[in-house]
Amino acid sequence: MRYLIAGFILIQTNLFAAILNGSFENDMDSWSIKHDWYAKPKDAGLSPVSIVEKEGQNGGKALKITGDGKRGLAMQVMPAYPGQYKITGWIKCQNLDAGQAGVMLEWMDTTNKWMRGDWACKFSGNRNWQRFETVMT
């Protein structure tokens, strides 16, 4: 079985913007997971996304995406302003030989036109809890 477990936070360095419920202690509050457009091929369905108890990096809750050959996604949408953003968190993955797991920031303009996506981290294979940190402009 392939899976990804993650916890993360986004902080802008000169203004404050943060992921809400980045520890997942409030279950899926502020996260959305029903994004059928993300399935590939189009009608393949999505991987199950859940909050798991006692599997977090310090024994707390964590987001878990069970791959099984499908794509999975949990996301938040929030306003972003020009500047630098520091993205930190923890990620763990198992049996991702043919897939990848990671955290991506996607940027859209005020008309909701997609501009680009930047990976804060991206992993495959087997990886125990690993902290990641990156700064993006």
Coordinates of N, CA, C and O in Angstrom, one line a residue:
M1 N 0.8 -1.2 0.0 CA 0.0 0.0 0.0 C 0.9 1.2 0.0 O 1.8 1.3 0.7
R2 N 0.6 2.2 -0.8 CA 1.3 3.4 -0.9 C 0.6 4.5 -0.1 O -0.6 4.6 -0.2
Y3 N 1.4 5.3 0.6 CA 0.8 6.4 1.3 C 1.7 7.5 1.6 O 2.9 7.4 1.6
L4 N 1.1 8.7 1.9 CA 1.8 9.9 2.3 C 1.2 10.4 3.6 O 0.0 10.4 3.7
I5 N 2.0 10.8 4.5 CA 1.5 11.5 5.7 C 2.3 12.8 5.8 O 3.5 12.8 5.7
A6 N 1.5 13.8 6.1 CA 2.2 15.2 6.1 C 1.6 16.1 7.1 O 0.4 16.0 7.5
G7 N 2.3 17.1 7.5 CA 1.9 18.2 8.3 C 2.8 19.4 7.9 O 4.0 19.2 7.7
F8 N 2.2 20.5 7.7 CA 3.0 21.7 7.2 C 2.4 23.0 7.6 O 1.3 23.1 8.0
I9 N 3.2 24.0 7.4 CA 2.8 25.4 7.7 C 3.4 26.3 6.6 O 4.5 26.1 6.1
L10 N 2.7 27.4 6.3 CA 3.2 28.4 5.4 C 3.3 29.7 6.1 O 2.3 30.1 6.7
I11 N 4.4 30.4 6.1 CA 4.5 31.7 6.8 C 5.1 32.7 5.8 O 6.2 32.4 5.2
Q12 N 4.5 33.8 5.6 CA 5.1 34.9 4.8 C 6.0 35.7 5.7 O 5.7 36.0 6.9
T13 N 7.2 36.1 5.2 CA 8.2 36.7 6.1 C 7.9 38.1 6.5 O 8.4 38.5 7.5
N14 N 7.2 38.9 5.7 CA 6.9 40.3 6.1 C 5.5 40.5 6.4 O 5.2 41.5 7.1
L15 N 4.6 39.8 6.0 CA 3.2 39.8 6.5 C 3.0 38.4 7.0 O 3.7 37.5 6.7
F16 N 1.9 38.2 7.8 CA 1.7 36.8 8.3 C 0.6 36.1 7.6 O -0.5 36.7 7.5
A17 N 0.8 35.0 7.0 CA -0.2 34.1 6.4 C 0.2 32.7 6.8 O 1.4 32.3 6.7
A18 N -0.7 32.0 7.3 CA -0.4 30.6 7.8 C -1.4 29.6 7.4 O -2.6 30.0 7.3
I19 N -1.0 28.4 7.1 CA -1.9 27.3 6.9 C -2.8 27.2 8.1 O -2.3 27.2 9.2
L20 N -4.1 27.0 8.0 CA -5.0 26.8 9.1 C -5.0 25.3 9.4 O -5.1 24.5 8.5
N21 N -4.9 24.9 10.6 CA -5.0 23.6 11.1 C -3.9 22.7 10.4 O -4.2 21.6 9.9
G22 N -2.7 23.2 10.4 CA -1.6 22.5 9.7 C -1.2 21.3 10.5 O -0.5 20.4 10.0
S23 N -1.6 21.1 11.8 CA -1.3 20.0 12.6 C -2.4 18.9 12.4 O -2.2 17.8 12.9
F24 N -3.5 19.2 11.8 CA -4.6 18.4 11.6 C -5.3 17.9 12.9 O -6.0 16.9 12.9
E25 N -5.0 18.6 14.0 CA -5.7 18.2 15.2 C -7.2 18.5 15.2 O -7.9 18.0 16.0
N26 N -7.6 19.4 14.3 CA -9.0 19.6 14.1 C -9.6 18.9 12.9 O -10.4 19.4 12.2
D27 N -9.1 17.7 12.7 CA -9.5 16.8 11.6 C -9.4 17.6 10.3 O -8.3 18.1 10.0
M28 N -10.4 17.6 9.4 CA -10.2 18.3 8.1 C -10.7 19.7 8.0 O -10.9 20.3 7.0
D29 N -10.9 20.3 9.2 CA -11.3 21.8 9.2 C -10.3 22.6 8.4 O -9.1 22.5 8.5
S30 N -10.9 23.4 7.5 CA -10.2 24.3 6.6 C -9.4 23.6 5.4 O -8.8 24.3 4.6
W31 N -9.6 22.3 5.3 CA -9.0 21.6 4.2 C -10.1 21.1 3.2 O -11.1 20.7 3.7
S32 N -9.8 21.1 1.9 CA -10.7 20.5 1.0 C -10.1 19.3 0.3 O -8.9 19.4 0.0
I33 N -10.8 18.3 0.0 CA -10.3 17.1 -0.6 C -11.0 16.6 -1.8 O -10.6 15.7 -2.5
K34 N -12.2 17.1 -2.1 CA -13.0 16.7 -3.2 C -12.7 17.5 -4.4 O -13.4 18.4 -4.7
H35 N -11.7 17.0 -5.2 CA -11.3 17.7 -6.4 C -11.2 16.7 -7.5 O -10.1 16.3 -7.9
D36 N -12.4 16.4 -8.0 CA -12.4 15.4 -9.1 C -11.6 15.8 -10.3 O -11.1 14.9 -11.1
W37 N -11.4 17.0 -10.6 CA -10.6 17.5 -11.7 C -9.1 17.0 -11.6 O -8.4 17.0 -12.6
Y38 N -8.7 16.6 -10.4 CA -7.3 16.1 -10.2 C -7.1 14.7 -10.6 O -6.0 14.2 -10.7
A39 N -8.2 13.9 -10.8 CA -8.0 12.5 -11.1 C -7.4 12.4 -12.5 O -7.6 13.2 -13.4
K40 N -6.5 11.3 -12.6 CA -5.9 11.1 -13.9 C -5.7 9.6 -14.1 O -5.1 8.9 -13.2
P41 N -6.3 9.0 -15.1 CA -7.2 9.6 -16.1 C -8.5 10.2 -15.5 O -8.8 9.9 -14.3
K42 N -9.2 11.0 -16.3 CA -10.3 11.8 -15.8 C -11.3 11.1 -14.9 O -11.7 11.6 -13.9
D43 N -11.6 9.8 -15.2 CA -12.6 9.1 -14.4 C -12.0 8.0 -13.5 O -12.7 7.2 -13.0
A44 N -10.8 8.2 -13.2 CA -10.1 7.2 -12.3 C -10.5 7.3 -10.9 O -10.2 6.3 -10.1
G45 N -11.0 8.4 -10.4 CA -11.3 8.6 -9.0 C -10.0 9.1 -8.3 O -8.9 9.2 -8.9
L46 N -10.2 9.4 -7.0 CA -9.1 9.9 -6.2 C -8.7 9.0 -5.1 O -9.5 8.1 -4.7
S47 N -7.5 9.1 -4.6 CA -7.0 8.3 -3.5 C -7.8 8.8 -2.2 O -8.1 9.9 -2.1
P48 N -8.0 7.8 -1.3 CA -8.6 8.2 0.0 C -7.7 9.2 0.8 O -6.5 9.0 0.8
V49 N -8.3 10.2 1.3 CA -7.6 11.2 2.2 C -8.3 11.2 3.5 O -9.5 11.3 3.6
S50 N -7.5 11.0 4.6 CA -8.1 11.0 5.9 C -7.1 11.5 7.0 O -5.9 11.8 6.7
I51 N -7.6 11.8 8.1 CA -6.8 12.2 9.3 C -6.7 10.9 10.1 O -7.6 10.2 10.4
V52 N -5.4 10.6 10.5 CA -5.1 9.4 11.3 C -4.6 9.8 12.7 O -3.9 10.8 12.8
E53 N -5.0 9.1 13.7 CA -4.6 9.3 15.1 C -3.3 8.7 15.3 O -3.0 7.6 14.8
K54 N -2.5 9.3 16.1 CA -1.2 8.8 16.6 C -0.2 8.4 15.6 O 0.7 7.6 15.8
E55 N -0.3 8.9 14.3 CA 0.6 8.6 13.3 C 1.4 9.9 12.9 O 2.3 9.8 12.0
G56 N 1.1 11.0 13.6 CA 1.9 12.2 13.3 C 3.3 12.1 13.8 O 3.7 11.2 14.5
Q57 N 4.1 13.1 13.4 CA 5.5 13.1 13.7 C 5.8 13.0 15.2 O 6.7 12.3 15.6
N58 N 5.0 13.6 16.0 CA 5.1 13.5 17.5 C 4.0 12.7 18.1 O 3.7 12.9 19.3
G59 N 3.4 11.8 17.4 CA 2.4 10.9 18.0 C 1.0 11.6 17.9 O 0.0 11.0 18.4
G60 N 0.8 12.7 17.3 CA -0.5 13.3 17.2 C -1.2 12.9 15.9 O -0.9 11.8 15.3
K61 N -2.1 13.7 15.4 CA -2.8 13.4 14.2 C -1.9 13.8 12.9 O -1.0 14.6 13.0
A62 N -2.3 13.2 11.8 CA -1.6 13.5 10.5 C -2.6 13.3 9.4 O -3.5 12.6 9.5
L63 N -2.3 14.0 8.3 CA -3.1 13.8 7.1 C -2.5 12.5 6.4 O -1.3 12.4 6.3
K64 N -3.3 11.6 5.9 CA -2.9 10.4 5.2 C -3.6 10.3 3.9 O -4.8 10.4 3.8
I65 N -2.8 10.2 2.8 CA -3.3 9.9 1.5 C -2.8 8.5 1.1 O -1.6 8.3 1.0
T66 N -3.8 7.6 0.9 CA -3.5 6.3 0.5 C -3.6 6.2 -1.0 O -4.7 6.3 -1.6
G67 N -2.4 6.0 -1.7 CA -2.4 6.1 -3.2 C -3.1 5.0 -3.9 O -4.0 5.4 -4.7
D68 N -2.8 3.8 -3.8 CA -3.4 2.7 -4.6 C -3.5 3.0 -6.1 O -4.5 2.7 -6.8
G69 N -2.4 3.6 -6.6 CA -2.4 3.9 -8.1 C -3.2 5.1 -8.5 O -3.3 5.4 -9.7
K70 N -3.8 5.9 -7.6 CA -4.6 7.1 -7.9 C -3.9 8.3 -7.3 O -3.0 8.2 -6.5
R71 N -4.4 9.4 -7.8 CA -3.9 10.7 -7.3 C -4.7 11.1 -6.1 O -5.9 10.9 -6.0
G72 N -4.1 11.8 -5.1 CA -4.8 12.4 -4.0 C -4.3 13.8 -3.7 O -3.2 14.2 -4.0
L73 N -5.2 14.5 -3.1 CA -5.0 16.0 -2.9 C -5.7 16.5 -1.7 O -6.9 16.2 -1.6
A74 N -5.1 17.3 -0.9 CA -5.7 18.1 0.2 C -5.2 19.5 0.0 O -4.0 19.7 -0.2
M75 N -6.1 20.4 0.0 CA -5.6 21.8 -0.2 C -6.4 22.9 0.5 O -7.5 22.6 1.0
Q76 N -5.7 24.0 0.7 CA -6.4 25.2 1.2 C -6.1 26.3 0.2 O -5.1 26.4 -0.5
V77 N -7.1 27.2 0.1 CA -6.9 28.4 -0.8 C -7.0 29.6 0.1 O -7.9 29.8 0.9
M78 N -6.0 30.5 -0.1 CA -5.9 31.7 0.7 C -5.2 32.8 -0.1 O -4.5 32.5 -1.0
P79 N -5.5 34.1 0.2 CA -4.8 35.2 -0.5 C -3.3 35.2 -0.2 O -2.9 34.8 0.9
A80 N -2.6 35.5 -1.2 CA -1.1 35.6 -1.1 C -0.7 37.0 -1.6 O -1.3 37.5 -2.6
Y81 N 0.3 37.6 -1.0 CA 0.7 38.9 -1.4 C 2.2 38.8 -1.9 O 2.9 37.9 -1.4
P82 N 2.6 39.7 -2.7 CA 4.0 39.7 -3.1 C 5.0 39.7 -1.9 O 4.7 40.4 -0.9
G83 N 6.0 38.9 -2.0 CA 7.0 38.8 -0.9 C 7.5 37.4 -0.8 O 7.4 36.6 -1.8
Q84 N 8.2 37.1 0.2 CA 8.8 35.8 0.5 C 8.0 35.0 1.4 O 7.4 35.5 2.4
Y85 N 7.9 33.7 1.1 CA 7.1 32.8 2.0 C 8.0 31.7 2.4 O 8.8 31.1 1.6
K86 N 8.0 31.4 3.7 CA 8.8 30.3 4.3 C 7.8 29.1 4.5 O 6.8 29.2 5.2
I87 N 8.1 28.0 3.9 CA 7.2 26.8 4.0 C 8.0 25.7 4.8 O 9.1 25.4 4.4
T88 N 7.5 25.3 5.9 CA 8.1 24.2 6.7 C 7.1 23.1 7.0 O 5.9 23.4 7.1
G89 N 7.6 22.0 7.3 CA 6.7 20.9 7.7 C 7.4 19.6 7.8 O 8.7 19.5 7.8
W90 N 6.7 18.5 8.0 CA 7.2 17.2 8.1 C 6.4 16.3 7.1 O 5.2 16.5 6.9
I91 N 7.1 15.4 6.5 CA 6.5 14.5 5.5 C 7.1 13.1 5.7 O 8.2 12.9 6.0
K92 N 6.2 12.1 5.4 CA 6.6 10.7 5.5 C 5.9 10.0 4.4 O 4.8 10.2 4.1
C93 N 6.6 9.0 3.7 CA 6.0 8.3 2.6 C 6.5 6.8 2.6 O 7.6 6.5 3.1
Q94 N 5.6 6.0 2.1 CA 5.9 4.6 2.0 C 5.5 4.0 0.7 O 4.4 4.2 0.2
N95 N 6.4 3.2 0.1 CA 6.2 2.5 -1.2 C 5.7 3.4 -2.3 O 4.9 3.1 -3.1
L96 N 6.3 4.6 -2.4 CA 6.0 5.5 -3.6 C 7.0 5.3 -4.7 O 7.7 6.2 -5.1
D97 N 7.2 4.1 -5.1 CA 8.2 3.8 -6.2 C 7.8 4.4 -7.5 O 8.6 4.8 -8.3
A98 N 6.5 4.4 -7.8 CA 6.0 4.9 -9.1 C 5.4 6.3 -9.0 O 4.9 6.8 -9.9
G99 N 5.3 6.8 -7.7 CA 4.6 8.0 -7.5 C 5.4 9.0 -6.8 O 6.6 8.7 -6.5
Q100 N 4.9 10.2 -6.5 CA 5.6 11.2 -5.8 C 4.6 11.8 -4.7 O 3.4 11.8 -4.9
A101 N 5.2 12.3 -3.7 CA 4.5 13.0 -2.6 C 5.2 14.3 -2.4 O 6.4 14.4 -2.5
G102 N 4.4 15.3 -2.1 CA 5.0 16.6 -1.8 C 4.1 17.7 -1.4 O 2.9 17.5 -1.3
V103 N 4.6 18.9 -1.3 CA 3.8 20.1 -1.0 C 4.1 21.1 -2.1 O 5.3 21.4 -2.4
M104 N 3.0 21.5 -2.7 CA 3.2 22.5 -3.8 C 2.4 23.7 -3.5 O 1.2 23.6 -3.0
L105 N 2.9 24.9 -3.8 CA 2.2 26.1 -3.7 C 1.8 26.5 -5.2 O 2.7 26.4 -6.1
E106 N 0.6 26.8 -5.4 CA 0.1 27.1 -6.7 C -0.4 28.6 -6.7 O -1.0 29.0 -5.7
W107 N 0.0 29.3 -7.6 CA -0.3 30.8 -7.7 C -1.3 31.1 -8.8 O -1.2 30.6 -9.9
M108 N -2.3 31.9 -8.4 CA -3.3 32.3 -9.3 C -3.5 33.8 -9.2 O -3.2 34.4 -8.2
D109 N -3.9 34.4 -10.4 CA -4.1 35.9 -10.3 C -5.5 36.2 -9.8 O -6.2 35.3 -9.4
T110 N -5.8 37.5 -9.8 CA -7.1 37.9 -9.2 C -8.3 37.4 -10.0 O -9.4 37.5 -9.5
T111 N -8.1 36.9 -11.2 CA -9.2 36.4 -12.0 C -9.3 34.9 -11.9 O -10.0 34.2 -12.6
N112 N -8.5 34.3 -10.9 CA -8.4 32.8 -10.7 C -7.7 32.1 -11.9 O -7.9 30.9 -12.1
K113 N -6.9 32.8 -12.7 CA -6.1 32.2 -13.7 C -4.9 31.6 -13.1 O -4.1 32.3 -12.4
W114 N -4.6 30.3 -13.4 CA -3.4 29.6 -12.8 C -2.2 30.2 -13.4 O -2.1 30.4 -14.6
M115 N -1.2 30.6 -12.6 CA 0.0 31.2 -13.1 C 1.2 30.2 -13.0 O 1.9 30.0 -14.0
R116 N 1.4 29.5 -11.9 CA 2.5 28.5 -11.8 C 2.3 27.7 -10.5 O 1.6 28.1 -9.6
G117 N 3.1 26.6 -10.4 CA 3.2 25.8 -9.2 C 4.6 25.7 -8.8 O 5.5 25.4 -9.7
D118 N 4.9 25.8 -7.5 CA 6.3 25.7 -7.0 C 6.3 24.6 -5.9 O 5.5 24.7 -5.0
W119 N 7.2 23.6 -6.1 CA 7.3 22.5 -5.1 C 8.1 23.0 -3.9 O 9.2 23.5 -4.0
A120 N 7.5 22.9 -2.7 CA 8.3 23.2 -1.4 C 9.1 21.9 -1.1 O 10.2 22.0 -0.5
C121 N 8.5 20.8 -1.4 CA 9.3 19.5 -1.2 C 8.6 18.5 -2.1 O 7.4 18.6 -2.5
K122 N 9.4 17.5 -2.5 CA 8.8 16.4 -3.4 C 9.7 15.2 -3.1 O 10.9 15.2 -3.2
F123 N 9.0 14.0 -2.8 CA 9.7 12.8 -2.4 C 9.1 11.6 -3.1 O 7.9 11.6 -3.6
S124 N 9.9 10.5 -3.2 CA 9.3 9.2 -3.7 C 10.0 8.1 -2.9 O 10.8 8.4 -2.0
G125 N 9.6 6.9 -3.1 CA 10.2 5.7 -2.4 C 9.7 5.6 -1.0 O 8.5 5.9 -0.7
N126 N 10.6 5.3 -0.1 CA 10.3 5.2 1.4 C 11.0 6.2 2.1 O 12.2 6.5 1.9
R127 N 10.4 6.9 3.0 CA 11.0 8.0 3.7 C 10.3 8.1 5.1 O 9.1 8.3 5.2
N128 N 11.1 8.0 6.2 CA 10.6 8.2 7.5 C 10.3 9.7 7.7 O 10.7 10.5 6.8
W129 N 9.8 10.1 8.8 CA 9.5 11.5 8.9 C 10.7 12.4 8.6 O 11.8 12.1 9.1
Q130 N 10.5 13.3 7.7 CA 11.6 14.2 7.3 C 11.1 15.6 7.3 O 10.0 15.9 6.8
R131 N 11.8 16.5 8.0 CA 11.4 17.9 8.0 C 11.9 18.6 6.7 O 13.0 18.2 6.2
F132 N 11.1 19.5 6.2 CA 11.5 20.3 5.0 C 11.3 21.7 5.3 O 10.4 22.1 6.2
E133 N 12.0 22.5 4.7 CA 11.9 24.0 4.8 C 12.5 24.6 3.5 O 13.5 24.2 3.0
T134 N 11.7 25.6 3.0 CA 12.2 26.3 1.8 C 11.6 27.7 1.9 O 10.5 27.9 2.5
V135 N 12.2 28.6 1.2 CA 11.7 30.0 1.1 C 11.4 30.2 -0.4 O 12.2 29.9 -1.3
M136 N 10.2 30.8 -0.7 CA 9.8 31.1 -2.1 C 9.4 32.5 -2.2 O 8.9 33.1 -1.3
T137 N 9.7 33.1 -3.4 CA 9.3 34.5 -3.6 C 8.1 34.5 -4.6 O 8.1 33.8 -5.6

